mmCIF file of C-alpha atoms and ligand atoms in Angstrom:
data_model
loop_
_atom_site.group_PDB
_atom_site.id
_atom_site.type_symbol
_atom_site.label_atom_id
_atom_site.label_comp_id
_atom_site.label_asym_id
_atom_site.label_seq_id
_atom_site.Cartn_x
_atom_site.Cartn_y
_atom_site.Cartn_z
ATOM 1 C CA MET W 600 37.558 -1.915 7.615
ATOM 2 C CA THR W 601 34.551 -3.437 6.378
ATOM 3 C CA TYR W 602 31.391 -5.172 7.870
ATOM 4 C CA LYS W 603 28.904 -7.740 7.131
ATOM 5 C CA ARG W 604 26.033 -5.057 7.972
ATOM 6 C CA ILE W 605 22.946 -5.467 6.550
ATOM 7 C CA HIS W 606 20.309 -3.265 5.014
ATOM 8 C CA ASN W 607 18.706 -1.314 8.231
ATOM 9 C CA PHE W 608 15.040 -0.589 7.596
ATOM 10 C CA ASN W 609 14.372 -0.059 11.219
ATOM 11 C CA ALA W 610 11.845 2.620 12.242
ATOM 12 C CA GLY W 611 13.147 3.210 15.453
ATOM 13 C CA PRO W 612 16.092 2.034 16.871
ATOM 14 C CA ALA W 613 17.241 2.614 13.499
ATOM 15 C CA ALA W 614 20.908 2.574 11.558
ATOM 16 C CA LEU W 615 23.663 4.934 13.000
ATOM 17 C CA PRO W 616 25.983 6.461 10.817
ATOM 18 C CA ILE W 617 28.819 3.370 10.698
ATOM 19 C CA GLU W 618 31.487 6.445 10.921
ATOM 20 C CA VAL W 619 29.716 7.396 14.296
ATOM 21 C CA LEU W 620 29.422 4.080 14.592
ATOM 22 C CA GLU W 621 34.000 3.695 14.084
ATOM 23 C CA GLU W 622 34.220 7.226 16.603
ATOM 24 C CA ILE W 623 32.386 5.064 19.476
ATOM 25 C CA LYS W 624 34.845 2.161 19.086
ATOM 26 C CA THR W 625 37.440 4.046 18.903
ATOM 27 C CA ASP W 626 36.927 5.942 22.332
ATOM 28 C CA LEU W 627 35.056 2.821 23.565
ATOM 29 C CA ILE W 628 37.412 1.843 26.343
ATOM 30 C CA ASP W 629 39.465 5.290 26.666
ATOM 31 C CA TYR W 630 37.617 7.849 25.618
ATOM 32 C CA LYS W 631 40.640 10.598 24.404
ATOM 33 C CA GLY W 632 43.331 9.207 27.347
ATOM 34 C CA ASN W 633 40.647 9.790 29.518
ATOM 35 C CA GLY W 634 41.907 5.876 30.872
ATOM 36 C CA LEU W 635 37.827 5.251 30.859
ATOM 37 C CA SER W 636 34.513 5.335 29.055
ATOM 38 C CA VAL W 637 32.268 7.953 28.065
ATOM 39 C CA LEU W 638 29.911 4.677 29.968
ATOM 40 C CA GLU W 639 31.717 5.297 33.560
ATOM 41 C CA MET W 640 32.821 8.204 33.535
ATOM 42 C CA SER W 641 30.850 10.506 35.827
ATOM 43 C CA HIS W 642 28.241 13.181 34.431
ATOM 44 C CA ARG W 643 29.700 16.412 36.806
ATOM 45 C CA SER W 644 33.395 15.315 35.199
ATOM 46 C CA LYS W 645 35.131 17.838 32.825
ATOM 47 C CA ALA W 646 35.004 15.363 30.256
ATOM 48 C CA TYR W 647 31.950 14.969 30.006
ATOM 49 C CA ASP W 648 31.196 18.742 30.095
ATOM 50 C CA GLU W 649 32.682 18.840 27.500
ATOM 51 C CA ILE W 650 29.709 16.272 25.238
ATOM 52 C CA ILE W 651 27.283 17.343 26.703
ATOM 53 C CA LYS W 652 28.111 21.487 25.814
ATOM 54 C CA ASN W 653 29.698 20.604 22.179
ATOM 55 C CA ALA W 654 26.405 18.187 21.650
ATOM 56 C CA GLU W 655 24.123 21.020 22.482
ATOM 57 C CA LYS W 656 26.567 23.249 20.245
ATOM 58 C CA ASP W 657 26.320 21.884 18.178
ATOM 59 C CA MET W 658 23.240 21.033 17.338
ATOM 60 C CA ARG W 659 22.181 24.104 17.975
ATOM 61 C CA GLU W 660 24.689 25.423 15.126
ATOM 62 C CA LEU W 661 23.244 22.951 12.730
ATOM 63 C CA LEU W 662 19.506 23.852 12.846
ATOM 64 C CA GLY W 663 19.948 27.735 13.766
ATOM 65 C CA ILE W 664 18.121 27.400 17.248
ATOM 66 C CA PRO W 665 18.272 31.359 18.571
ATOM 67 C CA ASP W 666 19.185 31.841 21.316
ATOM 68 C CA ASN W 667 15.963 32.769 23.472
ATOM 69 C CA TYR W 668 15.431 29.054 23.383
ATOM 70 C CA THR W 669 16.963 26.528 25.574
ATOM 71 C CA VAL W 670 17.777 23.116 24.218
ATOM 72 C CA MET W 671 17.735 19.523 26.762
ATOM 73 C CA PHE W 672 18.500 16.509 26.739
ATOM 74 C CA LEU W 673 15.938 14.410 28.982
ATOM 75 C CA GLN W 674 13.891 11.195 30.127
ATOM 76 C CA GLY W 675 11.080 9.382 29.137
ATOM 77 C CA GLY W 676 10.782 9.012 25.829
ATOM 78 C CA ALA W 677 9.160 11.583 23.715
ATOM 79 C CA THR W 678 6.324 8.603 24.938
ATOM 80 C CA LEU W 679 6.376 12.026 28.644
ATOM 81 C CA GLN W 680 6.188 14.937 26.548
ATOM 82 C CA PHE W 681 2.795 14.317 25.484
ATOM 83 C CA ALA W 682 2.311 14.297 29.571
ATOM 84 C CA MET W 683 4.327 17.869 30.206
ATOM 85 C CA VAL W 684 3.724 20.123 27.238
ATOM 86 C CA PRO W 685 -0.097 19.997 28.289
ATOM 87 C CA LEU W 686 1.283 19.659 32.477
ATOM 88 C CA ASN W 687 4.081 22.637 31.922
ATOM 89 C CA LEU W 688 1.784 24.699 29.112
ATOM 90 C CA LEU W 689 -1.700 24.189 30.265
ATOM 91 C CA PRO W 690 -1.172 25.591 34.521
ATOM 92 C CA ASP W 691 -4.290 27.871 34.393
ATOM 93 C CA ASN W 692 -6.341 24.882 32.590
ATOM 94 C CA LYS W 693 -6.498 26.920 28.845
ATOM 95 C CA PRO W 694 -7.777 25.055 25.941
ATOM 96 C CA ALA W 695 -5.119 23.636 23.667
ATOM 97 C CA ASP W 696 -5.659 22.602 19.931
ATOM 98 C CA TYR W 697 -4.366 19.389 18.252
ATOM 99 C CA ILE W 698 -4.227 18.875 14.486
ATOM 100 C CA ASN W 699 -4.528 14.484 14.341
ATOM 101 C CA THR W 700 -2.386 12.581 12.059
ATOM 102 C CA GLY W 701 -1.828 8.997 13.693
ATOM 103 C CA THR W 702 -1.620 6.795 16.328
ATOM 104 C CA TRP W 703 1.433 9.463 17.965
ATOM 105 C CA SER W 704 -0.728 11.977 17.804
ATOM 106 C CA THR W 705 -3.764 10.306 19.185
ATOM 107 C CA LYS W 706 -1.656 9.573 22.352
ATOM 108 C CA ALA W 707 -0.536 13.051 22.892
ATOM 109 C CA ILE W 708 -4.383 13.964 22.928
ATOM 110 C CA GLU W 709 -5.668 10.721 25.256
ATOM 111 C CA GLU W 710 -2.824 12.027 27.422
ATOM 112 C CA ALA W 711 -3.923 15.624 27.870
ATOM 113 C CA GLN W 712 -7.299 13.953 28.557
ATOM 114 C CA LYS W 713 -6.035 12.198 31.115
ATOM 115 C CA LEU W 714 -4.445 15.265 32.480
ATOM 116 C CA GLY W 715 -8.134 16.446 32.690
ATOM 117 C CA LYS W 716 -6.618 19.230 30.072
ATOM 118 C CA THR W 717 -8.854 20.190 27.041
ATOM 119 C CA PRO W 718 -7.126 19.632 24.245
ATOM 120 C CA ARG W 719 -9.103 20.592 21.050
ATOM 121 C CA VAL W 720 -9.000 18.047 17.848
ATOM 122 C CA ILE W 721 -9.233 20.682 15.637
ATOM 123 C CA ALA W 722 -8.422 18.096 12.474
ATOM 124 C CA SER W 723 -8.113 14.893 11.924
ATOM 125 C CA SER W 724 -6.700 12.738 9.065
ATOM 126 C CA GLU W 725 -8.574 9.679 10.356
ATOM 127 C CA ASP W 726 -11.497 9.382 8.398
ATOM 128 C CA LYS W 727 -8.690 7.926 5.244
ATOM 129 C CA GLU W 728 -7.360 6.289 8.006
ATOM 130 C CA PHE W 729 -4.615 8.958 8.408
ATOM 131 C CA THR W 730 -3.499 8.316 4.789
ATOM 132 C CA TYR W 731 -3.102 12.096 4.680
ATOM 133 C CA ILE W 732 -2.139 15.245 5.931
ATOM 134 C CA PRO W 733 -4.964 18.298 6.718
ATOM 135 C CA LYS W 734 -5.016 20.791 5.041
ATOM 136 C CA ASN W 735 -8.255 23.353 5.896
ATOM 137 C CA PHE W 736 -9.033 23.896 9.675
ATOM 138 C CA THR W 737 -8.463 26.701 11.402
ATOM 139 C CA ILE W 738 -6.792 27.181 14.576
ATOM 140 C CA ASN W 739 -8.932 28.684 17.737
ATOM 141 C CA LYS W 740 -7.427 31.785 19.763
ATOM 142 C CA ASP W 741 -7.873 31.551 22.675
ATOM 143 C CA SER W 742 -5.490 28.568 22.321
ATOM 144 C CA ALA W 743 -2.596 28.008 24.251
ATOM 145 C CA TYR W 744 -0.767 25.986 21.410
ATOM 146 C CA LEU W 745 -1.229 23.981 18.324
ATOM 147 C CA HIS W 746 0.667 20.390 18.527
ATOM 148 C CA ILE W 747 1.218 18.632 15.299
ATOM 149 C CA THR W 748 3.373 15.257 14.698
ATOM 150 C CA SER W 749 5.852 16.315 12.289
ATOM 151 C CA ASN W 750 6.219 12.795 10.626
ATOM 152 C CA ASN W 751 3.901 10.338 11.190
ATOM 153 C CA THR W 752 5.913 7.379 11.638
ATOM 154 C CA ILE W 753 2.963 4.629 11.007
ATOM 155 C CA ARG W 754 1.011 6.302 8.427
ATOM 156 C CA GLY W 755 3.980 8.284 6.597
ATOM 157 C CA THR W 756 3.039 11.326 6.090
ATOM 158 C CA GLU W 757 4.377 14.106 7.270
ATOM 159 C CA TRP W 758 3.712 17.857 7.055
ATOM 160 C CA GLN W 759 5.411 19.441 3.899
ATOM 161 C CA SER W 760 5.691 22.819 5.001
ATOM 162 C CA PHE W 761 4.650 24.162 8.348
ATOM 163 C CA PRO W 762 1.362 25.758 9.676
ATOM 164 C CA GLU W 763 0.356 29.653 9.854
ATOM 165 C CA THR W 764 -0.515 29.634 12.815
ATOM 166 C CA ASN W 765 -1.084 34.153 13.867
ATOM 167 C CA GLY W 766 0.701 34.273 16.694
ATOM 168 C CA ILE W 767 -0.220 31.373 18.207
ATOM 169 C CA ASP W 768 2.296 29.044 20.054
ATOM 170 C CA LEU W 769 3.351 25.703 17.935
ATOM 171 C CA VAL W 770 4.069 22.267 19.773
ATOM 172 C CA CYS W 771 5.614 19.396 17.632
ATOM 173 C CA ASP W 772 6.506 15.916 17.944
ATOM 174 C CA MET W 773 9.277 15.863 15.589
ATOM 175 C CA SER W 774 9.860 12.533 16.289
ATOM 176 C CA SER W 775 11.050 11.100 13.127
ATOM 177 C CA ASP W 776 11.917 13.304 11.300
ATOM 178 C CA PHE W 777 14.062 15.855 13.232
ATOM 179 C CA CYS W 778 17.647 17.017 12.170
ATOM 180 C CA SER W 779 16.055 15.273 8.447
ATOM 181 C CA ARG W 780 15.693 18.891 7.042
ATOM 182 C CA PRO W 781 16.176 22.250 8.372
ATOM 183 C CA VAL W 782 13.699 23.943 10.130
ATOM 184 C CA ASP W 783 12.876 27.535 10.884
ATOM 185 C CA VAL W 784 12.839 26.634 14.700
ATOM 186 C CA LYS W 785 11.265 30.724 15.310
ATOM 187 C CA LYS W 786 8.463 28.986 14.365
ATOM 188 C CA PHE W 787 8.153 27.311 17.227
ATOM 189 C CA ALA W 788 7.584 27.375 20.656
ATOM 190 C CA LEU W 789 8.903 23.991 21.500
ATOM 191 C CA ILE W 790 9.918 21.322 19.300
ATOM 192 C CA TYR W 791 10.347 17.710 21.181
ATOM 193 C CA ALA W 792 12.291 14.575 19.176
ATOM 194 C CA GLY W 793 12.957 10.819 20.884
ATOM 195 C CA ALA W 794 16.752 10.468 19.713
ATOM 196 C CA GLN W 795 16.215 6.907 18.464
ATOM 197 C CA LYS W 796 15.473 7.532 14.675
ATOM 198 C CA ASN W 797 17.663 10.467 13.101
ATOM 199 C CA VAL W 798 20.297 11.731 15.663
ATOM 200 C CA GLY W 799 21.279 8.294 18.026
ATOM 201 C CA PRO W 800 20.044 5.544 20.320
ATOM 202 C CA ALA W 801 17.305 5.524 22.447
ATOM 203 C CA GLY W 802 17.155 6.946 25.819
ATOM 204 C CA ALA W 803 17.095 10.909 25.384
ATOM 205 C CA THR W 804 14.298 12.888 23.777
ATOM 206 C CA VAL W 805 15.592 16.389 22.809
ATOM 207 C CA VAL W 806 13.445 19.396 23.487
ATOM 208 C CA ILE W 807 14.149 23.132 21.685
ATOM 209 C CA ILE W 808 11.983 25.183 24.082
ATOM 210 C CA ARG W 809 11.442 28.858 23.732
ATOM 211 C CA ASN W 810 12.639 30.800 27.590
ATOM 212 C CA ASP W 811 9.651 32.729 28.076
ATOM 213 C CA LEU W 812 7.078 28.952 28.191
ATOM 214 C CA LEU W 813 9.122 28.305 30.768
ATOM 215 C CA GLU W 814 7.763 30.831 33.621
ATOM 216 C CA ARG W 815 4.434 28.555 32.559
ATOM 217 C CA SER W 816 5.853 25.670 34.598
ATOM 218 C CA PRO W 817 4.053 24.930 37.938
ATOM 219 C CA LYS W 818 5.235 24.372 41.036
ATOM 220 C CA ASN W 819 3.397 21.417 41.691
ATOM 221 C CA ILE W 820 3.811 18.851 38.695
ATOM 222 C CA PRO W 821 6.991 16.080 40.048
ATOM 223 C CA THR W 822 10.395 17.728 39.407
ATOM 224 C CA MET W 823 11.132 15.413 36.465
ATOM 225 C CA CYS W 824 8.206 16.539 34.330
ATOM 226 C CA ASN W 825 9.353 20.352 35.089
ATOM 227 C CA TYR W 826 10.644 22.111 31.699
ATOM 228 C CA LYS W 827 11.724 25.104 33.845
ATOM 229 C CA ILE W 828 13.950 23.402 36.979
ATOM 230 C CA MET W 829 15.188 20.749 33.912
ATOM 231 C CA ALA W 830 16.670 23.995 32.355
ATOM 232 C CA LYS W 831 17.796 25.285 34.607
ATOM 233 C CA GLU W 832 20.476 23.449 34.668
ATOM 234 C CA PRO W 833 19.974 21.714 31.205
ATOM 235 C CA SER W 834 20.023 18.169 31.033
ATOM 236 C CA LEU W 835 21.559 18.262 33.991
ATOM 237 C CA TYR W 836 19.101 18.432 37.688
ATOM 238 C CA ASN W 837 20.189 14.606 37.718
ATOM 239 C CA THR W 838 22.120 11.832 35.977
ATOM 240 C CA PRO W 839 21.571 12.644 32.004
ATOM 241 C CA PRO W 840 21.774 9.669 29.765
ATOM 242 C CA ALA W 841 24.645 10.002 29.306
ATOM 243 C CA PHE W 842 26.123 7.709 26.210
ATOM 244 C CA THR W 843 22.808 8.929 24.022
ATOM 245 C CA ILE W 844 23.920 12.305 24.523
ATOM 246 C CA TYR W 845 27.414 11.548 23.946
ATOM 247 C CA VAL W 846 26.789 10.062 21.021
ATOM 248 C CA ILE W 847 23.830 12.437 19.393
ATOM 249 C CA GLY W 848 27.321 14.659 19.762
ATOM 250 C CA LEU W 849 29.453 12.403 16.774
ATOM 251 C CA VAL W 850 25.957 12.271 14.351
ATOM 252 C CA MET W 851 25.665 16.327 14.610
ATOM 253 C CA LYS W 852 29.191 16.507 14.678
ATOM 254 C CA TYR W 853 28.657 13.872 11.682
ATOM 255 C CA LEU W 854 25.836 16.159 9.907
ATOM 256 C CA LYS W 855 28.708 19.039 10.175
ATOM 257 C CA LYS W 856 30.727 17.122 8.344
ATOM 258 C CA ILE W 857 28.465 15.832 5.059
ATOM 259 C CA GLY W 858 26.955 19.678 5.143
ATOM 260 C CA GLY W 859 24.194 20.555 6.787
ATOM 261 C CA LEU W 860 20.808 20.041 6.825
ATOM 262 C CA GLU W 861 20.045 21.560 3.769
ATOM 263 C CA LYS W 862 22.738 18.565 1.889
ATOM 264 C CA MET W 863 21.080 15.736 4.915
ATOM 265 C CA TYR W 864 17.673 16.754 2.974
ATOM 266 C CA GLU W 865 19.043 16.110 -0.488
ATOM 267 C CA MET W 866 19.550 12.757 -0.195
ATOM 268 C CA ASN W 867 17.072 12.211 1.956
ATOM 269 C CA LYS W 868 14.062 13.895 -1.470
ATOM 270 C CA ALA W 869 16.728 11.044 -3.283
ATOM 271 C CA LYS W 870 16.787 7.940 -2.074
ATOM 272 C CA ALA W 871 12.815 8.610 -0.721
ATOM 273 C CA LYS W 872 12.666 9.214 -4.973
ATOM 274 C CA ILE W 873 13.984 6.205 -5.469
ATOM 275 C CA LEU W 874 11.549 3.954 -3.845
ATOM 276 C CA TYR W 875 8.773 6.368 -4.537
ATOM 277 C CA ASP W 876 9.646 5.922 -8.127
ATOM 278 C CA ARG W 877 8.914 2.616 -7.892
ATOM 279 C CA LEU W 878 5.952 2.274 -6.405
ATOM 280 C CA ASP W 879 4.617 4.563 -9.271
ATOM 281 C CA LYS W 880 6.312 1.846 -11.599
ATOM 282 C CA ASN W 881 2.939 -0.153 -12.082
ATOM 283 C CA ASP W 882 -0.074 -1.966 -9.496
ATOM 284 C CA PHE W 883 1.810 -4.615 -8.198
ATOM 285 C CA TYR W 884 2.947 -3.104 -5.369
ATOM 286 C CA ARG W 885 0.970 0.402 -3.899
ATOM 287 C CA GLY W 886 1.806 3.219 -1.851
ATOM 288 C CA THR W 887 -0.699 3.910 0.954
ATOM 289 C CA VAL W 888 -0.260 7.976 1.283
ATOM 290 C CA GLU W 889 -1.764 10.089 -0.462
ATOM 291 C CA LYS W 890 0.976 11.884 -2.391
ATOM 292 C CA ASP W 891 1.675 15.070 -1.527
ATOM 293 C CA SER W 892 1.432 14.476 1.642
ATOM 294 C CA ARG W 893 4.424 11.518 1.450
ATOM 295 C CA SER W 894 6.973 11.386 4.089
ATOM 296 C CA LEU W 895 10.910 11.279 3.472
ATOM 297 C CA MET W 896 11.254 8.823 6.516
ATOM 298 C CA ASN W 897 8.863 5.908 6.477
ATOM 299 C CA ILE W 898 7.656 5.143 3.500
ATOM 300 C CA PRO W 899 4.293 2.545 4.004
ATOM 301 C CA PHE W 900 3.024 0.054 0.964
ATOM 302 C CA ARG W 901 1.026 -3.111 0.098
ATOM 303 C CA LEU W 902 0.994 -5.572 -2.435
ATOM 304 C CA LYS W 903 -1.594 -5.573 -4.767
ATOM 305 C CA ASN W 904 -2.300 -9.620 -3.575
ATOM 306 C CA GLU W 905 -2.027 -8.735 0.140
ATOM 307 C CA GLN W 906 -0.981 -13.044 0.696
ATOM 308 C CA LEU W 907 1.938 -12.261 -1.652
ATOM 309 C CA GLU W 908 3.329 -10.145 1.690
ATOM 310 C CA GLU W 909 4.250 -12.279 4.027
ATOM 311 C CA LYS W 910 6.302 -13.718 1.196
ATOM 312 C CA PHE W 911 7.956 -10.748 0.709
ATOM 313 C CA LEU W 912 9.146 -10.114 3.901
ATOM 314 C CA LYS W 913 10.150 -13.351 4.266
ATOM 315 C CA GLU W 914 12.472 -13.294 1.190
ATOM 316 C CA ALA W 915 13.419 -10.186 1.645
ATOM 317 C CA LYS W 916 14.599 -10.567 5.409
ATOM 318 C CA ALA W 917 16.646 -13.382 3.520
ATOM 319 C CA ALA W 918 18.263 -11.113 0.747
ATOM 320 C CA GLY W 919 19.817 -9.047 4.254
ATOM 321 C CA MET W 920 16.803 -5.965 4.570
ATOM 322 C CA GLU W 921 15.830 -5.807 7.637
ATOM 323 C CA GLY W 922 12.835 -3.982 9.797
ATOM 324 C CA LEU W 923 10.231 -4.624 6.353
ATOM 325 C CA LYS W 924 7.134 -5.209 8.057
ATOM 326 C CA GLY W 925 4.517 -2.443 8.088
ATOM 327 C CA HIS W 926 3.464 -1.800 12.320
ATOM 328 C CA ARG W 927 1.837 -4.016 13.667
ATOM 329 C CA SER W 928 -0.963 -1.804 13.820
ATOM 330 C CA VAL W 929 -2.048 -1.769 9.824
ATOM 331 C CA GLY W 930 0.215 -3.981 8.659
ATOM 332 C CA GLY W 931 1.881 -3.955 4.524
ATOM 333 C CA VAL W 932 4.913 -3.113 4.169
ATOM 334 C CA ARG W 933 7.052 0.070 5.583
ATOM 335 C CA ALA W 934 10.835 1.236 4.365
ATOM 336 C CA SER W 935 11.824 3.861 7.178
ATOM 337 C CA LEU W 936 14.125 5.909 5.897
ATOM 338 C CA TYR W 937 16.144 7.273 8.381
ATOM 339 C CA ASN W 938 18.772 10.054 7.721
ATOM 340 C CA ALA W 939 21.433 6.990 8.199
ATOM 341 C CA VAL W 940 20.302 4.196 5.281
ATOM 342 C CA PRO W 941 22.639 4.224 2.015
ATOM 343 C CA LYS W 942 21.152 5.073 -0.996
ATOM 344 C CA GLU W 943 22.418 1.963 -1.803
ATOM 345 C CA SER W 944 19.759 0.206 0.910
ATOM 346 C CA VAL W 945 17.420 1.925 -1.033
ATOM 347 C CA GLN W 946 18.368 0.510 -4.116
ATOM 348 C CA ALA W 947 19.137 -2.521 -3.277
ATOM 349 C CA LEU W 948 15.256 -2.944 -1.564
ATOM 350 C CA VAL W 949 13.758 -1.157 -5.025
ATOM 351 C CA ASN W 950 16.323 -4.374 -6.782
ATOM 352 C CA PHE W 951 14.553 -7.213 -4.994
ATOM 353 C CA MET W 952 11.161 -5.605 -5.447
ATOM 354 C CA ASP W 953 12.191 -5.616 -9.488
ATOM 355 C CA GLU W 954 13.326 -9.779 -9.064
ATOM 356 C CA PHE W 955 10.081 -11.026 -6.755
ATOM 357 C CA GLU W 956 8.068 -9.203 -9.607
ATOM 358 C CA LYS W 957 9.426 -10.067 -11.994
ATOM 359 C CA LYS W 958 8.713 -14.207 -10.369
ATOM 360 C CA ASN W 959 5.525 -13.195 -8.805
ATOM 361 C CA SER W 960 3.399 -11.946 -11.234
HETATM 362 N N1 LIG S 2437 6.168 10.057 18.232
HETATM 363 C C1 LIG S 2437 6.379 9.328 17.410
HETATM 364 C C2 LIG S 2437 6.598 10.716 16.525
HETATM 365 C C3 LIG S 2437 6.897 8.601 17.528
HETATM 366 O O1 LIG S 2437 7.454 7.858 16.206
HETATM 367 C C4 LIG S 2437 7.051 7.566 18.634
HETATM 368 C C5 LIG S 2437 8.147 5.860 18.766
HETATM 369 N N2 LIG S 2437 7.639 5.451 16.967
HETATM 370 C C6 LIG S 2437 6.966 8.603 19.723
HETATM 371 C C7 LIG S 2437 6.326 9.623 19.718
HETATM 372 C C8 LIG S 2437 6.756 7.585 20.645
HETATM 373 O O2 LIG S 2437 8.282 7.490 21.372
HETATM 374 P P1 LIG S 2437 9.224 7.177 22.390
HETATM 375 O O3 LIG S 2437 9.441 5.082 22.244
HETATM 376 O O4 LIG S 2437 10.529 7.669 22.363
HETATM 377 O O5 LIG S 2437 8.138 7.602 23.440
#
């Protein structure tokens, strides 16, 4: 069946694979002969047990998550993880190191400060408006962990490789590039990611935690913020975001079907190249981040004549391209090219950019 679909460049919630949407549609009224939808079923039912177990199993397979890690689907967004990480991992008020690469890292640092913890910023790219990933930094030996943000959704920078921490636990906010490329999970002590960019709709945050860290969770923190309690019966201490987890499961199945994360990564590199090549062609458009820090997921750019940006966005929208306005804190244009954004959409954007240049230069 064909649908009228926009070119979806939203930063999150964002595009989902059409195959996944089709499957949701098929399942919606009567989930596989159960006579009810996933929206209506008990999270303790046999049918749901299978859904959540398969979502976890497929995620483990895709990412190669070792057995000594627990996978949880929690609520409160990645934003709650800014607090849960220090609440659970710094019970004795040991200091922790943070690298500040933009708005979301800044929020993670502020949240740790609010809780009376000691986040130490060992590197920051604020001096150049967060347009690069810092390279030179020394991790303190007494640090409980190093916190980084793998992809900076607003500024469009991404860690190309992850830092060597020499035994210090690495904690990573992977919200906006989770499952967009393979990662070596055992390099991380904890990974968290809001679902709503690459792996599903809003409502669940994936937390992958190495089991020994669970022993650090103090007893006197709220139950819903306690990793140890949440991990005991993963994601089922209380009612989980059931429908979101179901969709995450479908996305995992889809990613496996297309060839896994290596394949997804190849596709993402090819898509981003189309747009970066266009930005590098001449100076009518200008990418805003340093080349060796460029994100495959979020690509911000400006027009040489910034006065034309409003017109650009208006005409792009009229041509069926949505979500291109830069984040309200930085302005300009930003195209988010998450997993489910097809190559054809990126090509359509570049064609539109060429046309717009011709008419306006
Ligand atoms: N971290 C990053 C990198 C993000 O992009 C976002 C949301 N855009 C957040 C954290 C906050 O996520 P949530 O809205 O799920 O709390």
